[in-house]
Coordinates of C-alpha atoms in Angstrom, one line a residue:
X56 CA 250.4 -44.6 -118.3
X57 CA 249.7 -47.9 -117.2
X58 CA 246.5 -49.8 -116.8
X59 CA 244.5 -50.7 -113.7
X60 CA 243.9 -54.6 -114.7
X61 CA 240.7 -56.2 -112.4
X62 CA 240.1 -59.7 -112.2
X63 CA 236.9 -61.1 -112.8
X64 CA 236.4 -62.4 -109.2
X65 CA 237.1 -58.9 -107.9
X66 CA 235.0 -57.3 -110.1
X67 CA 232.2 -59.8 -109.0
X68 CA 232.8 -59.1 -105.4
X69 CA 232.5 -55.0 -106.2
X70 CA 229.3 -55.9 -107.8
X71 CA 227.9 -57.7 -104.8
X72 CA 228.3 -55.2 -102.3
X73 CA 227.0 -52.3 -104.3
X74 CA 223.8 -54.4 -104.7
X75 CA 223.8 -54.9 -100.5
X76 CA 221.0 -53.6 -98.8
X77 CA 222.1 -50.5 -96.9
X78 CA 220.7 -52.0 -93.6
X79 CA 223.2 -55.3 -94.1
X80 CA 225.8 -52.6 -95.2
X81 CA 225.7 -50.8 -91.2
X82 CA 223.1 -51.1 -89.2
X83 CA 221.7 -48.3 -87.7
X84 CA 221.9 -47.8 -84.1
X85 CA 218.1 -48.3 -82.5
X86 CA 217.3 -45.1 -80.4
X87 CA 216.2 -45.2 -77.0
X88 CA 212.3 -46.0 -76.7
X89 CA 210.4 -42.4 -75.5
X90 CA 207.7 -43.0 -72.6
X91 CA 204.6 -40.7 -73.0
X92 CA 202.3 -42.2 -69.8
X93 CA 201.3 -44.4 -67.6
X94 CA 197.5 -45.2 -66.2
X95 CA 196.3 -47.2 -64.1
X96 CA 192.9 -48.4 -65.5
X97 CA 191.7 -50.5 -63.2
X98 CA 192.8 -52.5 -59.7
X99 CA 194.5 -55.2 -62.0
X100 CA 195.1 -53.1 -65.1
X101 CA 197.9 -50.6 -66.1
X102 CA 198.4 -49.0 -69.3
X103 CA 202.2 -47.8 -70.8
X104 CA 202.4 -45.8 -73.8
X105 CA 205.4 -44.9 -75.5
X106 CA 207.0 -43.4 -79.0
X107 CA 207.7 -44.8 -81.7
X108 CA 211.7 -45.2 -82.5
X109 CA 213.3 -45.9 -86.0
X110 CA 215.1 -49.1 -86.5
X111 CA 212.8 -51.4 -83.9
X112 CA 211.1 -54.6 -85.6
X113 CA 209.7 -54.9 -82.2
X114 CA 208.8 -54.0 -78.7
X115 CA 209.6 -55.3 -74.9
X116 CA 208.0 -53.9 -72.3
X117 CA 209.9 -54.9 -68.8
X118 CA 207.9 -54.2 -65.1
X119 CA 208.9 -54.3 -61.3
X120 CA 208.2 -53.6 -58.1
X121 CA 208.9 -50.0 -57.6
X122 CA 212.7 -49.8 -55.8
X123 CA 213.5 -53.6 -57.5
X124 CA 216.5 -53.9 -59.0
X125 CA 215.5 -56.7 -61.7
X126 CA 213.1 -56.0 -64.1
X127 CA 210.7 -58.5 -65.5
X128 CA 210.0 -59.0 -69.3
X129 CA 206.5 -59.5 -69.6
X130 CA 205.7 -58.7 -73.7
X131 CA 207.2 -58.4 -77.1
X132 CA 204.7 -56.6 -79.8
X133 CA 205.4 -55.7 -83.1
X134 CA 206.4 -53.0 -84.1
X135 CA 203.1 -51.3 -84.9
X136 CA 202.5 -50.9 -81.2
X137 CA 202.8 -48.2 -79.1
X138 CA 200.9 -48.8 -76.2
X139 CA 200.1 -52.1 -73.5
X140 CA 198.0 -53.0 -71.0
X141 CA 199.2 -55.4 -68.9
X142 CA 196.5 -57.1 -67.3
X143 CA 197.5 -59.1 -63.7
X144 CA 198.0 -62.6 -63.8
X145 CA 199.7 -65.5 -62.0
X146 CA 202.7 -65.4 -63.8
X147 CA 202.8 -61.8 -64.2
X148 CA 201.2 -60.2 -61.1
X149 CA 199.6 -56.7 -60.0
X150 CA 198.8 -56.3 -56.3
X151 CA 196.4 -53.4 -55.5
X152 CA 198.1 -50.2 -53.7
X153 CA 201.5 -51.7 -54.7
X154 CA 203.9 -49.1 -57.1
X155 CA 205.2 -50.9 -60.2
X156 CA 207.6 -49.3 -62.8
X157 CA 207.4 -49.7 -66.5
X158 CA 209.9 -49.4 -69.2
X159 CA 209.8 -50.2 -73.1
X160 CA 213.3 -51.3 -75.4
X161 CA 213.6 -51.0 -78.8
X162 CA 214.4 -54.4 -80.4
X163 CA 215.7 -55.6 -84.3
X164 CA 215.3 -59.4 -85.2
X165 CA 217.5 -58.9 -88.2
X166 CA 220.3 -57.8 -86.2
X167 CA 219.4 -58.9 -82.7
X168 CA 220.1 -56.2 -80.9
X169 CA 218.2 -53.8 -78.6
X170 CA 218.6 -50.5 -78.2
X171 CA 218.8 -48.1 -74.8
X172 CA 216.2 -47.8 -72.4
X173 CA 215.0 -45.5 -69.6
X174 CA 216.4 -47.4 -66.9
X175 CA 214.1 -45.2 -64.1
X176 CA 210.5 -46.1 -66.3
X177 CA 207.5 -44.4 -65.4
X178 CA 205.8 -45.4 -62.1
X179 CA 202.2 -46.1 -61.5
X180 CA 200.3 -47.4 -58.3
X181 CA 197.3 -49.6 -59.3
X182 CA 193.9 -48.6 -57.9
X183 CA 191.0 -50.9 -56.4
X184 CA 188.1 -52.2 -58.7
X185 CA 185.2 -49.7 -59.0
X186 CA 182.3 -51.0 -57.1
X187 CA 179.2 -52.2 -59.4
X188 CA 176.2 -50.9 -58.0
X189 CA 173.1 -53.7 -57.9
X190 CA 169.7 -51.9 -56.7
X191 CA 168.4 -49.2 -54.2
X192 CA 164.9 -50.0 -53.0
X193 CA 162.8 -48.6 -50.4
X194 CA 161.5 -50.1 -47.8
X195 CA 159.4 -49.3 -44.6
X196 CA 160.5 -45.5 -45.1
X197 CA 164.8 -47.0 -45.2
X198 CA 166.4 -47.5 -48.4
X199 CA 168.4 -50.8 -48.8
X200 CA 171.4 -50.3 -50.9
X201 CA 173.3 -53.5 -52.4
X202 CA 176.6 -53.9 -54.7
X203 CA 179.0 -56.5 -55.5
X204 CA 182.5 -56.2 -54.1
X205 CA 185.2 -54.7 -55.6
X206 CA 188.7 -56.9 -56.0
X207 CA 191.4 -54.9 -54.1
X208 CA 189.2 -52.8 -51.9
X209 CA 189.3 -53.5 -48.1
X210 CA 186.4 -50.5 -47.2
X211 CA 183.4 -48.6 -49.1
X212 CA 182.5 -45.4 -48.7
X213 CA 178.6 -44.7 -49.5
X214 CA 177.9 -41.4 -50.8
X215 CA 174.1 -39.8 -51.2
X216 CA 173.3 -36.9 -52.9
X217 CA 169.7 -35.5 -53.1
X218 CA 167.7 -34.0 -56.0
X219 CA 164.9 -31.8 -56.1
X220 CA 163.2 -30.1 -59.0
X221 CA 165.0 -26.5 -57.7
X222 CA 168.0 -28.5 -57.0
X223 CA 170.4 -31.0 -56.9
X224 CA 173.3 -31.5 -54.2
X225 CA 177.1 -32.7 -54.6
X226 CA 177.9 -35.9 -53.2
X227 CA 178.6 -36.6 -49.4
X228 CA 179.9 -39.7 -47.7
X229 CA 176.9 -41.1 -45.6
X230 CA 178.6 -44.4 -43.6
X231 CA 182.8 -46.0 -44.2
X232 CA 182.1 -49.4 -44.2
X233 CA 184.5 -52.6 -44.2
X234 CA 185.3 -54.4 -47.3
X235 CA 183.3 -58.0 -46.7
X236 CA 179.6 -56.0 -46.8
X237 CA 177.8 -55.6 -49.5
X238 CA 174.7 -54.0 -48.7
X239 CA 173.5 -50.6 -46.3
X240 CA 170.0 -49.5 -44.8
X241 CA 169.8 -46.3 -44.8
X242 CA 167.9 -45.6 -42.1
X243 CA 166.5 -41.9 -42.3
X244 CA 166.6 -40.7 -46.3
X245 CA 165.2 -37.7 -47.4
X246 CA 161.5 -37.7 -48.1
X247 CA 159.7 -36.1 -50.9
X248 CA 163.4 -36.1 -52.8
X249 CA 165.2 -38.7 -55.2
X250 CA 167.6 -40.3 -53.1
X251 CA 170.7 -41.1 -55.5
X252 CA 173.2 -43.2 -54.0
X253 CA 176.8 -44.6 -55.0
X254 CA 179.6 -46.5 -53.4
X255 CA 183.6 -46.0 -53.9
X256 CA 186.2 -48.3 -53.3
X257 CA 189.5 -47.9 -51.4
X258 CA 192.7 -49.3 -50.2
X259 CA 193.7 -48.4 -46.7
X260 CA 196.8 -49.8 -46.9
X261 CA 198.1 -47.6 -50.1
X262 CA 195.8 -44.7 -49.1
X263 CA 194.2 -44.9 -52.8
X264 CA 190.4 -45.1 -53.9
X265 CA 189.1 -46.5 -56.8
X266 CA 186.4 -44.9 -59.1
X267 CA 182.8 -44.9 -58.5
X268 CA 179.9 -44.9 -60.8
X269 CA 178.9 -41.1 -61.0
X270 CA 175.2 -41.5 -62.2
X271 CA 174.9 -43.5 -59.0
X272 CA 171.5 -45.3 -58.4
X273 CA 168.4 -43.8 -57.6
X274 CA 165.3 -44.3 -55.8
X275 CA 162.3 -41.5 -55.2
X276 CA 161.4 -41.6 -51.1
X277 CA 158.0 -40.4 -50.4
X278 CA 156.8 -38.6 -47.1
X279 CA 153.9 -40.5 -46.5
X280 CA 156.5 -44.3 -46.0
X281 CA 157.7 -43.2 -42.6
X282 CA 157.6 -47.0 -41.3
X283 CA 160.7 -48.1 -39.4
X284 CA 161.7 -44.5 -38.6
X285 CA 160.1 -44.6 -35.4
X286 CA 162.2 -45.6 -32.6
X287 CA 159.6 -46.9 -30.2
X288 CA 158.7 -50.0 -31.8
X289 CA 155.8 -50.8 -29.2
X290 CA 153.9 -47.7 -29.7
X291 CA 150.1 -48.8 -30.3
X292 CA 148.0 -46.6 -32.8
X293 CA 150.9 -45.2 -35.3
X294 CA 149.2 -46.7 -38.1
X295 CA 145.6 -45.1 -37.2
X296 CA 147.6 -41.2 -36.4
X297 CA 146.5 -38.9 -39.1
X298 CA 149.4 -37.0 -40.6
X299 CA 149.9 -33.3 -39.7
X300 CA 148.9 -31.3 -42.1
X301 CA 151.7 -30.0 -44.0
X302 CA 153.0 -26.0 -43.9
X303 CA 154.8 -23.7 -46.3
X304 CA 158.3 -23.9 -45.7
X305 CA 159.2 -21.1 -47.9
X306 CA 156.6 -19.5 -46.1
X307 CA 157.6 -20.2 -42.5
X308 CA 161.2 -19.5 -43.5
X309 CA 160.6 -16.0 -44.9
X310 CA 158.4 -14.5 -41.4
X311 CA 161.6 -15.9 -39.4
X312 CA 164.1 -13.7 -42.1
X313 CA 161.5 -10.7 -41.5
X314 CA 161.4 -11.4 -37.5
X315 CA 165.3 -11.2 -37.8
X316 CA 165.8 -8.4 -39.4
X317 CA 163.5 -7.0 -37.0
X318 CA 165.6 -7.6 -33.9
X319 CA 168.7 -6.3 -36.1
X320 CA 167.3 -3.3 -36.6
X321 CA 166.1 -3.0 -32.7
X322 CA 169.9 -3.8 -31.8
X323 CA 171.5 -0.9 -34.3
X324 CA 172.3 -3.8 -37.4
X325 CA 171.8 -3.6 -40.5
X326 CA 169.1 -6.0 -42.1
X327 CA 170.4 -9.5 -43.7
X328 CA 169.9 -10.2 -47.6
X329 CA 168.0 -13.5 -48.5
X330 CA 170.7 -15.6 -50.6
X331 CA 169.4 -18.5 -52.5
X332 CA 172.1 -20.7 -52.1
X333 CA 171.9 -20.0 -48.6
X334 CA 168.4 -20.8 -48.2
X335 CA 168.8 -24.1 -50.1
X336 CA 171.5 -25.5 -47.9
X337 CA 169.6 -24.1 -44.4
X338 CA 166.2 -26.0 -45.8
X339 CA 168.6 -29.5 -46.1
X340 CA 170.2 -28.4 -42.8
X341 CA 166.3 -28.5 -41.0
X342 CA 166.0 -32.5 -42.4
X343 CA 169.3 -33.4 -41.0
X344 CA 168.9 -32.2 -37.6
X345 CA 165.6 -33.6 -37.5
X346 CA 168.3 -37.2 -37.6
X347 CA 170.8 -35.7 -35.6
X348 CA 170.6 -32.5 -33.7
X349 CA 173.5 -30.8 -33.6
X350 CA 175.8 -28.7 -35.8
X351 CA 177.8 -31.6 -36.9
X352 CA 176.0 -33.3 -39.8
X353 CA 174.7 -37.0 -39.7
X354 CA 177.5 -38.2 -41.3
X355 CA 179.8 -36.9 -38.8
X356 CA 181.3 -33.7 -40.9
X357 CA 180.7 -29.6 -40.3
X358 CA 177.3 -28.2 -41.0
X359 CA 179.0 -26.2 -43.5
X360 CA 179.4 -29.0 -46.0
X361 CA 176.4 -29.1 -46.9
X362 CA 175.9 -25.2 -47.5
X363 CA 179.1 -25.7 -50.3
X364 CA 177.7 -28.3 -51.7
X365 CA 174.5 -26.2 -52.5
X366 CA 176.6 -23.7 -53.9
X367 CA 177.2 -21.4 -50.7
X368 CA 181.1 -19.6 -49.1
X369 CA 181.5 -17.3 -46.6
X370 CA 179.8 -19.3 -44.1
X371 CA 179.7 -17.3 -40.6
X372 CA 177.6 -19.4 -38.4
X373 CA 174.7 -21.4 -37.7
X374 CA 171.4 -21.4 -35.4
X375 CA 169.0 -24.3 -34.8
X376 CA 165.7 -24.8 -33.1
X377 CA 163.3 -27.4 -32.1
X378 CA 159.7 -27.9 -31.3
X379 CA 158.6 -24.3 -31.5
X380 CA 155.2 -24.2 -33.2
X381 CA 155.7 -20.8 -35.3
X382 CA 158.3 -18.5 -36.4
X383 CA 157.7 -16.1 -33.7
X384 CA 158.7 -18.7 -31.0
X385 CA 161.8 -20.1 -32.8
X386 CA 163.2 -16.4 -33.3
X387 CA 161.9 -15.6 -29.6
X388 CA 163.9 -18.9 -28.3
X389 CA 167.3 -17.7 -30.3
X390 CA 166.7 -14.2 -28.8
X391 CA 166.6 -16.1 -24.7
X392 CA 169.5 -17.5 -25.2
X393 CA 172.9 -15.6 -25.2
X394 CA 175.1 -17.5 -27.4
X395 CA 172.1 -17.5 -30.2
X396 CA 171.4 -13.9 -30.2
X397 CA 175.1 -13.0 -30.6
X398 CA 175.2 -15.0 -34.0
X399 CA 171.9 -13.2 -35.0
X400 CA 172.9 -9.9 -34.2
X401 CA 176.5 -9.9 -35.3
X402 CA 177.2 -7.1 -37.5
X403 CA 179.7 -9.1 -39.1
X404 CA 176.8 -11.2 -41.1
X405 CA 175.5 -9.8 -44.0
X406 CA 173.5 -12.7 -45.8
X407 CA 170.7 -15.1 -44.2
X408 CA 169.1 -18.3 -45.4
X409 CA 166.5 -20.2 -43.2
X410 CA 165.8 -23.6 -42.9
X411 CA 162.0 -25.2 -41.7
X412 CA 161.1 -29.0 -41.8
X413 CA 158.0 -30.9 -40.5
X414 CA 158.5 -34.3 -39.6
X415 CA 155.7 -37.0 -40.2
X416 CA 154.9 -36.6 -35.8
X417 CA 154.1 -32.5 -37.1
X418 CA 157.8 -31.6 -34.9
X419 CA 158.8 -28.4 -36.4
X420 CA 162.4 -27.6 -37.1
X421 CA 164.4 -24.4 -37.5
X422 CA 167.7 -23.6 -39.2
X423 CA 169.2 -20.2 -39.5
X424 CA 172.4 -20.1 -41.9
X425 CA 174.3 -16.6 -41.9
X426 CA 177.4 -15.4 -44.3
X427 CA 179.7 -12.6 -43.8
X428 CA 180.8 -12.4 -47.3
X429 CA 178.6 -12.4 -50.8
X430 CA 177.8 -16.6 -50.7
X431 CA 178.0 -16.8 -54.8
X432 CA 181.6 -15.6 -54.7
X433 CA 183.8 -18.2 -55.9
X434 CA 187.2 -18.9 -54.8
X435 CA 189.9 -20.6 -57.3
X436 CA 192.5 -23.4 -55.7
X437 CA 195.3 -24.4 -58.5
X438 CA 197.4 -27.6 -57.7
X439 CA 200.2 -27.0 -60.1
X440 CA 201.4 -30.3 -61.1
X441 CA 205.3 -28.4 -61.0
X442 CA 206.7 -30.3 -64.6
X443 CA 204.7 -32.8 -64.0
X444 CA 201.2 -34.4 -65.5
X445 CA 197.7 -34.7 -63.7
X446 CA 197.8 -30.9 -62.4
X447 CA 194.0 -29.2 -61.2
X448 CA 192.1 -26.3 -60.5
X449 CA 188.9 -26.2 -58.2
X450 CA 186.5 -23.3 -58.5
X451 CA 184.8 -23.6 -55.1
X452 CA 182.9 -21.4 -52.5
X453 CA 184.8 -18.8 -50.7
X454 CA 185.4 -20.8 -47.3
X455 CA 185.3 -24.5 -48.6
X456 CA 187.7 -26.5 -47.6
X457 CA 190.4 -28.7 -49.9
X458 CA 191.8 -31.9 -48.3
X459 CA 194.8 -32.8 -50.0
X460 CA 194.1 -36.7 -49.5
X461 CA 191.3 -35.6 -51.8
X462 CA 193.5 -34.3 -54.6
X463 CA 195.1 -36.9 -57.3
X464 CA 198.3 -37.0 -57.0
X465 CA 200.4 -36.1 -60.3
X466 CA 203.2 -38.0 -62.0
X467 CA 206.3 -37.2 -62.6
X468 CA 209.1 -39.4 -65.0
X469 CA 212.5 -39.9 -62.3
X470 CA 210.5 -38.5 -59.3
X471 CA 208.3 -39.3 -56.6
X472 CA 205.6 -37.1 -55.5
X473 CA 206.5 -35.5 -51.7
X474 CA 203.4 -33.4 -51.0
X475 CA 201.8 -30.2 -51.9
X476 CA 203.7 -26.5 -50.9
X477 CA 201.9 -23.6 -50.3
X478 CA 203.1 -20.9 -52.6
X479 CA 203.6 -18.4 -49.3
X480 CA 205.6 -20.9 -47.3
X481 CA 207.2 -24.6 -47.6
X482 CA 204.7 -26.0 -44.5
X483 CA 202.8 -29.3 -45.9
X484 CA 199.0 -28.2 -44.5
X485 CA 196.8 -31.0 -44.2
X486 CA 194.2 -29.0 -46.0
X487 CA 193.6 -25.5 -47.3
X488 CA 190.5 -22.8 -47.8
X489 CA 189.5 -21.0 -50.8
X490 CA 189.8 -17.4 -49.9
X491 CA 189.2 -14.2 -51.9
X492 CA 191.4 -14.5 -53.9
X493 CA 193.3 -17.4 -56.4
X494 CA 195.4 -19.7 -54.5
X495 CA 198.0 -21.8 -55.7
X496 CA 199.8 -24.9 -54.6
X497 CA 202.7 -26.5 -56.3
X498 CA 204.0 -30.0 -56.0
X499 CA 207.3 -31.3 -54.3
X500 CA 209.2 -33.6 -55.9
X501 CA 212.1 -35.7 -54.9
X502 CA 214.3 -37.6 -57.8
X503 CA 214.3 -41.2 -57.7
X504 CA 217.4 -42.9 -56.8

């Protein structure tokens, strides 16, 4: 048998590339970078997060204009990072309402290479800046609200809510208001109540609001500041009229449920149950149409509104008085007139609440709210996000209505949201009712190209 002979320089060579590092030996190929989410945080803010890959010394994150065809590196981070927010700047810009994609690569400096990336990127459209309250003061029975403007917004929407120590109502858009003011009067806020007001941005253009401060700011009105709420401004002696003295509500409310029931029971019905919720919507309803009477609410939406936001569904209908001095009258006046006994006496209501307000001139106002249905029933509406993220579920008063415009609209990685589908049909409603029972809504999608 003959013997293998080595030289020394091969033997040297043998010895170097057992003592290699393995990643000099063959580098490993860097796996595509994983995208988890995209937010945006603010009107010149979006965050991208991402996994982790093995290989990567480093990070690129690449944005564009949704639909570009270029993208644009704007950062390199170690790789320790997972996450960026790129903030808008001149080099680097972010235009409210305007869609932007984001994608991350893998990079190694030892062996300069990058690995795959998800060429379609997640897809976020930036919001406007949330609106920074300054002060709510009252004055000459108005409230002056003031905030600072918001960058990206071109209107405000103020929203009121009112608290009470039995109760405290959801928020309600009071005025839409353009984009270069910066302050409101209100001119007729509700007295004896905290007023709590808040303002929220949008973006007509994109259709998309930004967030609001949900504590909004408050400010207690009192009944006896009624200056400035009088509309003739020449009439001598208002500051020498005494104040009417001031009646039970609860009380004047309760003789025009028993008068009612009365008149039921002449006409065959059956007698209507008092319903809490009910009552404490009808009692808001008699302020408001002391403002504005009619069935439309000052701020230009259904009556109804106002009875969901206290916690009321199965709204059936809706009677109001003026200037009748007692509960006999105002029942007597419904009962005169043809289209206001038919609501009282429809067999079809089951549940009453009753509104009364006295006004600072003694006018007495009368609200009668009915329900065909149990008003504490809840109905549930599911937005099922349909494999994507950002899905919801509203637990709301049987009757309420859901605008989609209202709902956020999901994400979904390759796709672009369509609309909402009913789960009975394929028709894109502009809005939907909570009924009895749970409804569901799932969300169209349409791949990206």
């Amino acid at each position: 048998m003959k013997r293998r002979r080595f030289s020394f320089l091969a033997l040297l060579m043998l010895a170097v590339i057992l003592l290699m590092p393995a990643s000099t030996q063959a580098a490993a190929k860097l796996g595509t970078v994983k995208l988890t989410g995209i937010k945006a945080m603010d009107y010149n803010k979006i965050n991208i997060k991402w996994r982790k890959t093995s290989g990567a010394t480093n990070y690129i994150v690449y944005y564009k204009k949704a639909g570009a065809s270029k993208w644009t590196k704007i950062k390199t981070l170690d790789n320790t990072k997972s996450s960026y927010v790129h903030t808008s700047s001149k080099k680097y810009p972010i235009i409210t309402g305007q869609k932007y994609q984001y994608t991350v690569k893998a990079y190694n400096s030892q062996t300069k290479k990058s690995g795959n990336y998800n060429k379609t990127g997640l897809t976020a459209r930036t919001i406007p800046q949330t609106a920074k309250l300054v002060s709510a003061k009252v004055k000459n029975g108005t409230v002056d609200i003031t905030w600072k403007k918001a960058g990206g917004a071109d209107k405000y929407f103020l929203l009121y809510k009112v608290q009470t120590d039995e109760f405290t109502t959801n928020w309600t858009k009071l005025a839409t208001l353009n984009a270069d003011t910066t302050s409101y009067t209100v001119k007729y806020p509700f007295k004896n109540a905290t007023n709590i007001y808040t303002v929220r941005s949008y973006n007509s253009a994109s259709k998309v609001y930004g967030k609001y401060d949900d504590k909004g700011i408050s400010v207690f009105v009192t009944a006896g500041n009624n200056e400035g709420n009088n509309n003739d401004k020449d009439d001598v002696g208002d500051d020498i009229t005494p104040t009417p003295a001031p009646v039970s509500a609860e009380a004047m409310a309760s003789e025009v449920i028993r008068l009612t029931n009365i008149e039921r029971a002449k006409a065959g019905r059956s007698a209507l149950i008092y319903n809490a919720s009910l009552q404490r919507g009808a009692m808001m309803r008699a302020k408001e149409i002391s403002i504005k009477f009619s069935h439309e609410r000052p701020n230009g939406e259904s009556f109804t509104t106002i009875l969901n936001e206290c916690g009321a569904g199965h709204i059936s209908g809706e009677n109001i008085a003026a200037g009748q001095k007692s509960p006999e009258l105002a029942v007597k006046a419904w009962m005169n007139s043809q289209g206001h006994k038919l609501t009282m006496l429809n067999k079809e209501n089951l549940y009453i609440g009753v509104g009364f307000y006295q006004d600072n001139d003694g006018r007495y106002y009368w609200v009668q709210n009915f329900a065909d249905g149990n008003p504490d029933e809840k109905g549930t509406v599911i937005f099922d996000a349909n494999g994507g993220s950002g899905g919801y579920t509203y637990v709301i008063p049987c009757g309420q209505r859901i605008y989609f415009k209202n709902v956020p609209i999901p994400q979904k990685s390759g796709y672009t949201f369509v609309c909402w589908v009913s789960e009975y049909n394929e028709t894109n409603l502009a809005s939907t009712c909570a009924g009895r029972v749970t409804q569901t809504f799932y969300a169209k999608w349409a791949p990206n190209n």
